[in-house]
Amino acid sequence: MNSMSFPFITVADPEISAEGGLDPLGLSSISDRLANSILPGLRARMSRPRFLTAMAVSASVCEGQKETAADDVTSPEIVFEWLLVEAFARNAAYESSLRTPGIEKARTCKQTGEPMRAKAYLKNPGVFGLHGVYKPLAVDLGIVDDEFRLGEAGYALLDTWEQEQNVTGFIDRAHGNGGSLEFGSLIRSAIDDSLKAGQSRRSPAWQGWSFFTNHLLPAQPGKKESDLIWRLLLGSSDSLRGEIFQLLAHGHFEGLTEKDIIEQQLLDRASPMLKKKLLQIEAYESFVSALENAFDWLRYLSSQAGARAIGVDEFQVVNEISEIADNLKKLVNCADQELSDATLSIQQDYTRLASFFSGCTGPQQLYEAILTRHAEVQKNKPPEGKREWFERDSSNRVVVRIH
């Protein structure tokens, strides 16, 4: 478990960019639902299973805390997150805290002497921080609920972790662990003070820093803790997520792409249901990857042209664009066939998406289809639409906006 990472076929995480820059062609909704059908709760940014334990610890020490911090923004669990990442930045070796959300912000605060606070931390920790990244899986596994209360699996994980780490104060017990170190009240007190101040309020000598690095480093879970997380991830005997984890646990992936892993490692050994889902994902991703490549080529060509507008003439002379256009009908039909027994909502959304591109017979039609689809997607983004990434003139030539 120490070297284990989460699988690759996961729901995408949002990126930050201008012009409402998430998903400019409206492709992720179907991708998310297909991925969630086999790996519920998992996201691409998840790579450290032990942060599920940190979620349980956080839920325990934040229980009963209803108030936001003095900054009127930060919740108790994000304050816990401040303390955890600050501890890693202060005391943990670089390798042992790799892929900790927010760690670079904490390292910057350490270097400048600035306390951890909302203005110094992640712009949207509810999405990009530890809790934002790992909460969907923690909820799916029953570690916490949507209101961030400990679930049955969370109590079991917390109990196992406490006993294995020889610490107390996080779960009610009739009898304490002999010789255990009581850290629960220490962390709760730090959260209370930080909420009141709107920033972390502990000195470099605070004992809590060593608590986090000694007992919650992502690279150092205990064996019993690891075994329980593994069992939670496997789930019931008919769990597709569990089947994928079992298959990946015995695979060899060095030098393989995601497509290679599906075709060479999973399909031949997958159950009929999992195989069907994987073929759906593969067909859809092949189609939308072609669309994304065409969109990226249009952006690249426009950015290279500077302030000069470009049109279909520049687009159609690119060999890669011609190849995409030549293969597009085949990709549309393949995805249509594989998704024929997907959920009704996926079929309906795919039909709408494919309608923009099914008539493309060359780069000229692809150019117009890409721009038309993008315009519709941006127009329909909440709350009142977003600007397109391109300025279009009366002759249908475009200039990419500078992000």
Tab-separated table of C-alpha atoms in Angstrom:
chain	number	residue	atom	x	y	z
A	1	MET	CA	0.000	0.000	0.000
A	2	ASN	CA	2.939	2.341	0.666
A	3	SER	CA	3.799	2.462	-3.026
A	4	MET	CA	0.241	2.162	-4.274
A	5	SER	CA	-1.269	4.834	-6.473
A	6	PHE	CA	-4.831	5.170	-7.646
A	7	PRO	CA	-5.794	3.936	-11.141
A	8	PHE	CA	-5.686	6.025	-14.255
A	9	ILE	CA	-9.232	5.873	-15.671
A	10	THR	CA	-10.599	8.547	-13.384
A	11	VAL	CA	-12.908	11.507	-13.558
A	12	ALA	CA	-10.990	14.563	-14.703
A	13	ASP	CA	-10.188	17.376	-12.312
A	14	PRO	CA	-10.868	20.959	-13.381
A	15	GLU	CA	-8.070	23.243	-14.476
A	16	ILE	CA	-8.005	27.000	-13.947
A	17	SER	CA	-7.894	29.183	-17.049
A	18	ALA	CA	-9.546	32.234	-18.506
A	19	GLU	CA	-12.784	32.685	-20.435
A	20	GLY	CA	-14.581	30.095	-18.310
A	21	GLY	CA	-11.803	27.850	-19.510
A	22	LEU	CA	-13.110	24.514	-18.336
A	23	ASP	CA	-13.984	22.055	-21.071
A	24	PRO	CA	-14.258	24.348	-24.140
A	25	LEU	CA	-15.932	21.657	-26.265
A	26	GLY	CA	-18.234	20.243	-23.589
A	27	LEU	CA	-16.664	16.795	-23.571
A	28	SER	CA	-16.101	16.098	-19.891
A	29	SER	CA	-19.661	15.419	-18.757
A	30	ILE	CA	-19.865	12.125	-20.640
A	31	SER	CA	-16.266	11.270	-19.688
A	32	ASP	CA	-17.071	11.848	-16.023
A	33	ARG	CA	-20.113	9.600	-16.069
A	34	LEU	CA	-18.342	6.803	-17.933
A	35	ALA	CA	-15.398	6.917	-15.532
A	36	ASN	CA	-17.658	7.105	-12.497
A	37	SER	CA	-19.490	3.981	-13.631
A	38	ILE	CA	-16.362	1.893	-13.018
A	39	LEU	CA	-14.369	3.982	-10.521
A	40	PRO	CA	-16.959	5.820	-8.414
A	41	GLY	CA	-15.546	8.645	-6.341
A	42	LEU	CA	-12.071	8.608	-7.882
A	43	ARG	CA	-10.517	11.688	-9.471
A	44	ALA	CA	-7.375	12.224	-11.498
A	45	ARG	CA	-5.625	14.212	-8.749
A	46	MET	CA	-5.966	11.399	-6.229
A	47	SER	CA	-2.719	9.503	-5.771
A	48	ARG	CA	-2.231	9.117	-2.018
A	49	PRO	CA	-4.704	6.693	-0.381
A	50	ARG	CA	-3.561	7.674	3.099
A	51	PHE	CA	-5.252	11.038	2.740
A	52	LEU	CA	-8.475	9.080	3.316
A	53	THR	CA	-7.212	8.564	6.865
A	54	ALA	CA	-6.445	12.272	7.128
A	55	MET	CA	-10.056	12.938	6.104
A	56	ALA	CA	-11.289	10.733	8.954
A	57	VAL	CA	-8.989	12.465	11.458
A	58	SER	CA	-10.130	15.851	10.181
A	59	ALA	CA	-13.798	14.912	10.520
A	60	SER	CA	-13.159	13.786	14.095
A	61	VAL	CA	-11.405	16.957	15.300
A	62	CYS	CA	-13.777	19.260	13.386
A	63	GLU	CA	-16.916	17.601	14.757
A	64	GLY	CA	-19.228	20.188	16.261
A	65	GLN	CA	-17.405	23.112	14.660
A	66	LYS	CA	-20.032	25.082	12.759
A	67	GLU	CA	-18.401	28.481	12.449
A	68	THR	CA	-16.210	29.720	9.654
A	69	ALA	CA	-12.937	31.452	10.444
A	70	ALA	CA	-12.580	35.160	11.194
A	71	ASP	CA	-11.962	35.689	7.468
A	72	ASP	CA	-15.626	34.648	6.878
A	73	VAL	CA	-14.419	32.172	4.264
A	74	THR	CA	-12.464	29.295	5.748
A	75	SER	CA	-14.192	26.222	7.173
A	76	PRO	CA	-12.812	24.183	10.105
A	77	GLU	CA	-11.686	21.330	7.851
A	78	ILE	CA	-9.679	23.728	5.675
A	79	VAL	CA	-8.021	25.057	8.849
A	80	PHE	CA	-7.079	21.441	9.642
A	81	GLU	CA	-5.683	21.276	6.121
A	82	TRP	CA	-3.593	24.416	6.728
A	83	LEU	CA	-2.051	22.794	9.799
A	84	LEU	CA	-1.359	19.497	8.057
A	85	VAL	CA	0.350	20.948	4.987
A	86	GLU	CA	2.260	23.464	7.121
A	87	ALA	CA	3.561	20.567	9.224
A	88	PHE	CA	4.721	18.749	6.102
A	89	ALA	CA	6.396	21.907	4.804
A	90	ARG	CA	8.171	22.424	8.130
A	91	ASN	CA	9.290	18.912	8.993
A	92	ALA	CA	8.746	16.345	6.240
A	93	ALA	CA	11.268	15.193	3.656
A	94	TYR	CA	10.375	16.354	0.169
A	95	GLU	CA	9.792	12.844	-1.198
A	96	SER	CA	7.532	11.765	1.655
A	97	SER	CA	5.078	14.622	1.084
A	98	LEU	CA	4.963	14.506	-2.711
A	99	ARG	CA	1.532	15.052	-4.302
A	100	THR	CA	0.110	16.677	-1.185
A	101	PRO	CA	-2.440	19.273	-2.338
A	102	GLY	CA	-1.356	22.753	-1.293
A	103	ILE	CA	2.158	21.769	-0.215
A	104	GLU	CA	3.893	24.333	-2.427
A	105	LYS	CA	1.793	27.128	-0.925
A	106	ALA	CA	2.814	25.958	2.542
A	107	ARG	CA	6.483	25.859	1.549
A	108	THR	CA	6.227	29.409	0.282
A	109	CYS	CA	4.720	30.508	3.611
A	110	LYS	CA	7.549	28.786	5.456
A	111	GLN	CA	10.132	30.633	3.361
A	112	THR	CA	8.478	34.044	3.753
A	113	GLY	CA	7.401	33.642	7.369
A	114	GLU	CA	3.782	34.346	6.449
A	115	PRO	CA	1.171	32.351	8.414
A	116	MET	CA	-1.108	29.957	6.614
A	117	ARG	CA	-4.320	31.781	5.784
A	118	ALA	CA	-6.852	32.057	2.979
A	119	LYS	CA	-4.916	34.692	1.013
A	120	ALA	CA	-1.721	32.654	1.175
A	121	TYR	CA	-3.311	29.270	0.428
A	122	LEU	CA	-4.988	27.732	-2.591
A	123	LYS	CA	-7.416	29.920	-4.497
A	124	ASN	CA	-10.202	27.349	-4.169
A	125	PRO	CA	-9.249	24.766	-1.520
A	126	GLY	CA	-12.747	23.293	-1.628
A	127	VAL	CA	-11.834	22.014	-5.106
A	128	PHE	CA	-8.052	21.861	-5.245
A	129	GLY	CA	-7.120	21.230	-1.602
A	130	LEU	CA	-6.885	17.924	0.215
A	131	HIS	CA	-10.539	17.898	1.224
A	132	GLY	CA	-11.730	19.052	-2.186
A	133	VAL	CA	-9.748	16.366	-3.987
A	134	TYR	CA	-10.391	13.395	-1.686
A	135	LYS	CA	-13.884	14.055	-0.341
A	136	PRO	CA	-15.744	12.433	-3.301
A	137	LEU	CA	-14.001	9.111	-2.650
A	138	ALA	CA	-14.252	9.449	1.133
A	139	VAL	CA	-18.014	9.951	0.766
A	140	ASP	CA	-18.375	7.037	-1.650
A	141	LEU	CA	-16.485	4.723	0.727
A	142	GLY	CA	-18.572	5.819	3.729
A	143	ILE	CA	-15.642	7.428	5.542
A	144	VAL	CA	-17.514	10.729	5.790
A	145	ASP	CA	-20.917	11.897	4.590
A	146	ASP	CA	-21.777	14.947	2.508
A	147	GLU	CA	-21.909	17.075	5.677
A	148	PHE	CA	-18.420	15.868	6.618
A	149	ARG	CA	-19.594	13.708	9.514
A	150	LEU	CA	-17.763	10.458	10.189
A	151	GLY	CA	-19.401	7.414	8.648
A	152	GLU	CA	-19.173	3.789	9.721
A	153	ALA	CA	-16.099	3.168	7.572
A	154	GLY	CA	-14.560	6.372	8.943
A	155	TYR	CA	-14.934	5.165	12.525
A	156	ALA	CA	-13.369	1.828	11.611
A	157	LEU	CA	-10.463	3.534	9.840
A	158	LEU	CA	-9.944	6.003	12.706
A	159	ASP	CA	-10.044	3.185	15.259
A	160	THR	CA	-7.473	1.132	13.329
A	161	TRP	CA	-5.220	4.148	12.799
A	162	GLU	CA	-5.376	5.233	16.461
A	163	GLN	CA	-4.429	1.827	17.780
A	164	GLU	CA	-1.698	1.216	15.239
A	165	GLN	CA	-0.196	4.687	15.698
A	166	ASN	CA	-0.568	4.507	19.511
A	167	VAL	CA	-2.364	7.863	19.755
A	168	THR	CA	-5.684	8.827	21.354
A	169	GLY	CA	-8.182	11.631	21.489
A	170	PHE	CA	-9.868	11.135	18.130
A	171	ILE	CA	-12.440	8.459	18.937
A	172	ASP	CA	-14.448	7.826	22.120
A	173	ARG	CA	-13.302	4.749	24.001
A	174	ALA	CA	-14.471	3.133	27.195
A	175	HIS	CA	-10.818	2.516	28.052
A	176	GLY	CA	-7.824	4.404	26.715
A	177	ASN	CA	-4.843	2.814	25.021
A	178	GLY	CA	-2.169	2.340	27.655
A	179	GLY	CA	0.835	4.532	26.987
A	180	SER	CA	-0.826	6.300	24.067
A	181	LEU	CA	-0.186	9.957	23.312
A	182	GLU	CA	-3.273	12.190	23.499
A	183	PHE	CA	-3.225	14.475	20.478
A	184	GLY	CA	-6.920	15.070	19.785
A	185	SER	CA	-7.308	18.001	22.173
A	186	LEU	CA	-4.021	19.490	20.941
A	187	ILE	CA	-5.259	19.615	17.345
A	188	ARG	CA	-8.755	20.817	18.305
A	189	SER	CA	-7.269	23.681	20.301
A	190	ALA	CA	-5.103	24.712	17.342
A	191	ILE	CA	-8.131	24.661	15.033
A	192	ASP	CA	-10.153	26.784	17.487
A	193	ASP	CA	-7.411	29.395	17.773
A	194	SER	CA	-6.795	29.482	14.030
A	195	LEU	CA	-10.500	29.897	13.306
A	196	LYS	CA	-10.648	32.887	15.649
A	197	ALA	CA	-7.530	34.458	14.136
A	198	GLY	CA	-8.263	33.603	10.493
A	199	GLN	CA	-4.767	32.128	10.169
A	200	SER	CA	-2.602	29.416	11.683
A	201	ARG	CA	-1.531	30.375	15.205
A	202	ARG	CA	1.167	27.979	16.368
A	203	SER	CA	4.890	28.514	16.955
A	204	PRO	CA	7.662	26.457	15.320
A	205	ALA	CA	8.038	24.556	18.621
A	206	TRP	CA	4.403	23.352	18.666
A	207	GLN	CA	4.080	19.592	19.261
A	208	GLY	CA	1.348	19.304	16.662
A	209	TRP	CA	3.776	19.690	13.766
A	210	SER	CA	5.484	16.439	14.735
A	211	PHE	CA	2.085	14.766	15.206
A	212	PHE	CA	1.190	15.326	11.553
A	213	THR	CA	4.565	14.222	10.200
A	214	ASN	CA	4.855	11.205	12.521
A	215	HIS	CA	1.315	9.900	12.081
A	216	LEU	CA	-0.195	11.173	8.801
A	217	LEU	CA	2.547	11.420	6.194
A	218	PRO	CA	1.050	10.126	2.931
A	219	ALA	CA	4.026	7.854	2.200
A	220	GLN	CA	4.004	6.077	5.561
A	221	PRO	CA	0.666	4.393	6.330
A	222	GLY	CA	0.645	1.548	8.831
A	223	LYS	CA	0.072	-2.003	7.615
A	224	LYS	CA	-3.304	-2.491	9.302
A	225	GLU	CA	-4.413	0.951	8.135
A	226	SER	CA	-3.288	0.124	4.579
A	227	ASP	CA	-5.060	-3.217	4.612
A	228	LEU	CA	-8.326	-1.591	5.700
A	229	ILE	CA	-8.107	1.128	3.030
A	230	TRP	CA	-7.435	-1.595	0.459
A	231	ARG	CA	-10.519	-3.540	1.565
A	232	LEU	CA	-12.629	-0.396	1.411
A	233	LEU	CA	-11.410	0.304	-2.123
A	234	LEU	CA	-12.143	-3.239	-3.258
A	235	GLY	CA	-15.682	-3.054	-1.909
A	236	SER	CA	-18.150	-5.859	-2.572
A	237	SER	CA	-17.410	-8.866	-4.764
A	238	ASP	CA	-19.305	-7.355	-7.727
A	239	SER	CA	-17.598	-3.950	-7.511
A	240	LEU	CA	-16.084	-2.870	-10.819
A	241	ARG	CA	-13.761	-0.544	-8.939
A	242	GLY	CA	-12.545	-3.486	-6.864
A	243	GLU	CA	-12.069	-5.587	-9.991
A	244	ILE	CA	-9.941	-2.870	-11.584
A	245	PHE	CA	-7.805	-2.519	-8.462
A	246	GLN	CA	-7.276	-6.273	-8.371
A	247	LEU	CA	-6.278	-6.382	-12.033
A	248	LEU	CA	-3.950	-3.399	-11.714
A	249	ALA	CA	-2.304	-4.819	-8.610
A	250	HIS	CA	-0.714	-7.568	-10.727
A	251	GLY	CA	0.027	-5.633	-13.925
A	252	HIS	CA	3.215	-4.240	-15.422
A	253	PHE	CA	2.755	-0.745	-16.815
A	254	GLU	CA	6.203	0.709	-17.436
A	255	GLY	CA	6.280	2.537	-20.761
A	256	LEU	CA	2.598	1.874	-21.474
A	257	THR	CA	0.006	4.486	-22.323
A	258	GLU	CA	-3.472	4.382	-20.802
A	259	LYS	CA	-4.786	2.926	-24.056
A	260	ASP	CA	-2.059	0.254	-23.983
A	261	ILE	CA	-2.935	-0.671	-20.403
A	262	ILE	CA	-6.596	-1.127	-21.276
A	263	GLU	CA	-5.875	-3.189	-24.378
A	264	GLN	CA	-2.912	-5.212	-23.101
A	265	GLN	CA	-3.561	-5.572	-19.379
A	266	LEU	CA	-7.281	-5.235	-18.680
A	267	LEU	CA	-9.554	-6.256	-21.535
A	268	ASP	CA	-8.503	-9.907	-21.769
A	269	ARG	CA	-8.914	-10.437	-18.017
A	270	ALA	CA	-11.936	-8.233	-17.372
A	271	SER	CA	-15.400	-9.519	-16.549
A	272	PRO	CA	-18.017	-9.083	-19.308
A	273	MET	CA	-19.497	-6.014	-17.580
A	274	LEU	CA	-16.137	-4.345	-17.023
A	275	LYS	CA	-15.029	-5.147	-20.567
A	276	LYS	CA	-18.152	-3.483	-21.950
A	277	LYS	CA	-17.537	-0.363	-19.849
A	278	LEU	CA	-13.868	-0.192	-20.882
A	279	LEU	CA	-14.755	-0.460	-24.565
A	280	GLN	CA	-17.260	2.378	-24.126
A	281	ILE	CA	-14.596	4.543	-22.510
A	282	GLU	CA	-11.979	3.682	-25.123
A	283	ALA	CA	-14.293	4.452	-28.041
A	284	TYR	CA	-15.509	7.735	-26.566
A	285	GLU	CA	-12.024	8.886	-25.597
A	286	SER	CA	-10.681	8.109	-29.071
A	287	PHE	CA	-13.394	10.305	-30.572
A	288	VAL	CA	-13.047	13.238	-28.192
A	289	SER	CA	-9.235	13.112	-28.251
A	290	ALA	CA	-9.441	13.796	-31.968
A	291	LEU	CA	-11.718	16.776	-31.323
A	292	GLU	CA	-9.410	18.145	-28.644
A	293	ASN	CA	-6.414	17.795	-30.961
A	294	ALA	CA	-8.223	19.713	-33.693
A	295	PHE	CA	-9.217	22.447	-31.230
A	296	ASP	CA	-5.649	22.674	-29.916
A	297	TRP	CA	-4.307	22.953	-33.471
A	298	LEU	CA	-6.650	25.858	-34.122
A	299	ARG	CA	-5.458	27.606	-30.971
A	300	TYR	CA	-1.822	26.950	-31.860
A	301	LEU	CA	-2.133	28.225	-35.416
A	302	SER	CA	-3.869	31.365	-34.236
A	303	SER	CA	-1.350	32.035	-31.476
A	304	GLN	CA	1.498	31.626	-33.956
A	305	ALA	CA	-0.142	34.150	-36.280
A	306	GLY	CA	-0.097	36.821	-33.570
A	307	ALA	CA	-2.611	39.592	-34.201
A	308	ARG	CA	-3.383	38.308	-37.709
A	309	ALA	CA	-6.637	36.389	-38.075
A	310	ILE	CA	-6.485	32.889	-39.543
A	311	GLY	CA	-9.123	30.901	-41.366
A	312	VAL	CA	-9.846	27.540	-42.894
A	313	ASP	CA	-7.029	27.968	-45.434
A	314	GLU	CA	-4.362	27.794	-42.723
A	315	PHE	CA	-6.261	25.057	-40.854
A	316	GLN	CA	-6.704	22.644	-43.739
A	317	VAL	CA	-3.050	22.514	-44.843
A	318	VAL	CA	-1.942	20.863	-41.581
A	319	ASN	CA	-1.413	17.144	-42.174
A	320	GLU	CA	-2.592	16.185	-38.699
A	321	ILE	CA	-5.864	18.048	-39.278
A	322	SER	CA	-6.461	16.163	-42.515
A	323	GLU	CA	-5.854	12.869	-40.723
A	324	ILE	CA	-8.326	13.787	-37.983
A	325	ALA	CA	-10.963	14.763	-40.554
A	326	ASP	CA	-10.415	11.551	-42.557
A	327	ASN	CA	-10.877	9.343	-39.467
A	328	LEU	CA	-13.640	11.307	-37.770
A	329	LYS	CA	-16.636	9.501	-39.259
A	330	LYS	CA	-15.192	6.137	-38.232
A	331	LEU	CA	-14.586	7.415	-34.680
A	332	VAL	CA	-18.117	8.845	-34.460
A	333	ASN	CA	-19.665	5.562	-35.575
A	334	CYS	CA	-17.495	3.434	-33.285
A	335	ALA	CA	-18.394	5.519	-30.236
A	336	ASP	CA	-22.056	5.480	-31.260
A	337	GLN	CA	-22.015	1.688	-31.441
A	338	GLU	CA	-20.245	1.157	-28.107
A	339	LEU	CA	-22.479	3.656	-26.297
A	340	SER	CA	-25.702	2.111	-27.626
A	341	ASP	CA	-26.293	0.365	-24.282
A	342	ALA	CA	-25.005	3.175	-22.051
A	343	THR	CA	-27.435	5.090	-19.854
A	344	LEU	CA	-30.113	7.093	-21.638
A	345	SER	CA	-28.625	10.418	-20.523
A	346	ILE	CA	-25.207	9.491	-21.926
A	347	GLN	CA	-26.752	8.380	-25.219
A	348	GLN	CA	-28.717	11.621	-25.516
A	349	ASP	CA	-25.717	13.808	-24.740
A	350	TYR	CA	-23.515	11.850	-27.125
A	351	THR	CA	-26.066	12.157	-29.915
A	352	ARG	CA	-26.086	15.919	-29.460
A	353	LEU	CA	-22.282	16.090	-29.475
A	354	ALA	CA	-21.909	13.798	-32.485
A	355	SER	CA	-24.444	15.819	-34.488
A	356	PHE	CA	-21.877	18.620	-34.819
A	357	PHE	CA	-19.255	16.336	-36.353
A	358	SER	CA	-20.984	13.419	-38.076
A	359	GLY	CA	-21.213	15.350	-41.345
A	360	CYS	CA	-17.538	16.344	-41.448
A	361	THR	CA	-15.888	15.041	-44.608
A	362	GLY	CA	-12.819	17.254	-44.596
A	363	PRO	CA	-10.908	19.979	-42.744
A	364	GLN	CA	-13.267	22.719	-43.969
A	365	GLN	CA	-16.286	21.143	-42.281
A	366	LEU	CA	-14.231	20.288	-39.202
A	367	TYR	CA	-13.120	23.916	-38.842
A	368	GLU	CA	-16.707	25.141	-38.819
A	369	ALA	CA	-17.923	22.312	-36.558
A	370	ILE	CA	-15.237	22.989	-33.964
A	371	LEU	CA	-16.084	26.699	-33.804
A	372	THR	CA	-19.839	26.100	-33.741
A	373	ARG	CA	-19.655	23.497	-30.987
A	374	HIS	CA	-17.332	25.687	-28.920
A	375	ALA	CA	-19.643	28.694	-29.292
A	376	GLU	CA	-22.642	26.710	-28.072
A	377	VAL	CA	-20.770	25.242	-25.106
A	378	GLN	CA	-19.503	28.645	-23.962
A	379	LYS	CA	-22.916	30.259	-24.410
A	380	ASN	CA	-24.569	27.631	-22.186
A	381	LYS	CA	-22.092	27.770	-19.304
A	382	PRO	CA	-23.568	29.033	-16.034
A	383	PRO	CA	-24.473	31.443	-14.760
A	384	GLU	CA	-24.847	33.624	-17.856
A	385	GLY	CA	-22.504	32.109	-20.409
A	386	LYS	CA	-18.789	32.631	-21.046
A	387	ARG	CA	-16.897	34.322	-23.845
A	388	GLU	CA	-15.564	32.192	-26.665
A	389	TRP	CA	-11.840	31.586	-26.794
A	390	PHE	CA	-11.713	33.096	-30.288
A	391	GLU	CA	-12.736	36.407	-31.817
A	392	ARG	CA	-14.443	35.764	-35.171
A	393	ASP	CA	-14.700	38.322	-37.962
A	394	SER	CA	-17.318	38.601	-40.717
A	395	SER	CA	-15.314	36.338	-43.020
A	396	ASN	CA	-15.204	33.557	-40.387
A	397	ARG	CA	-11.550	34.066	-39.611
A	398	VAL	CA	-10.430	33.864	-35.999
A	399	VAL	CA	-7.962	35.271	-33.514
A	400	VAL	CA	-7.391	33.393	-30.259
A	401	ARG	CA	-7.923	35.458	-27.129
A	402	ILE	CA	-4.858	35.850	-24.917
A	403	HIS	CA	-5.500	33.939	-21.676
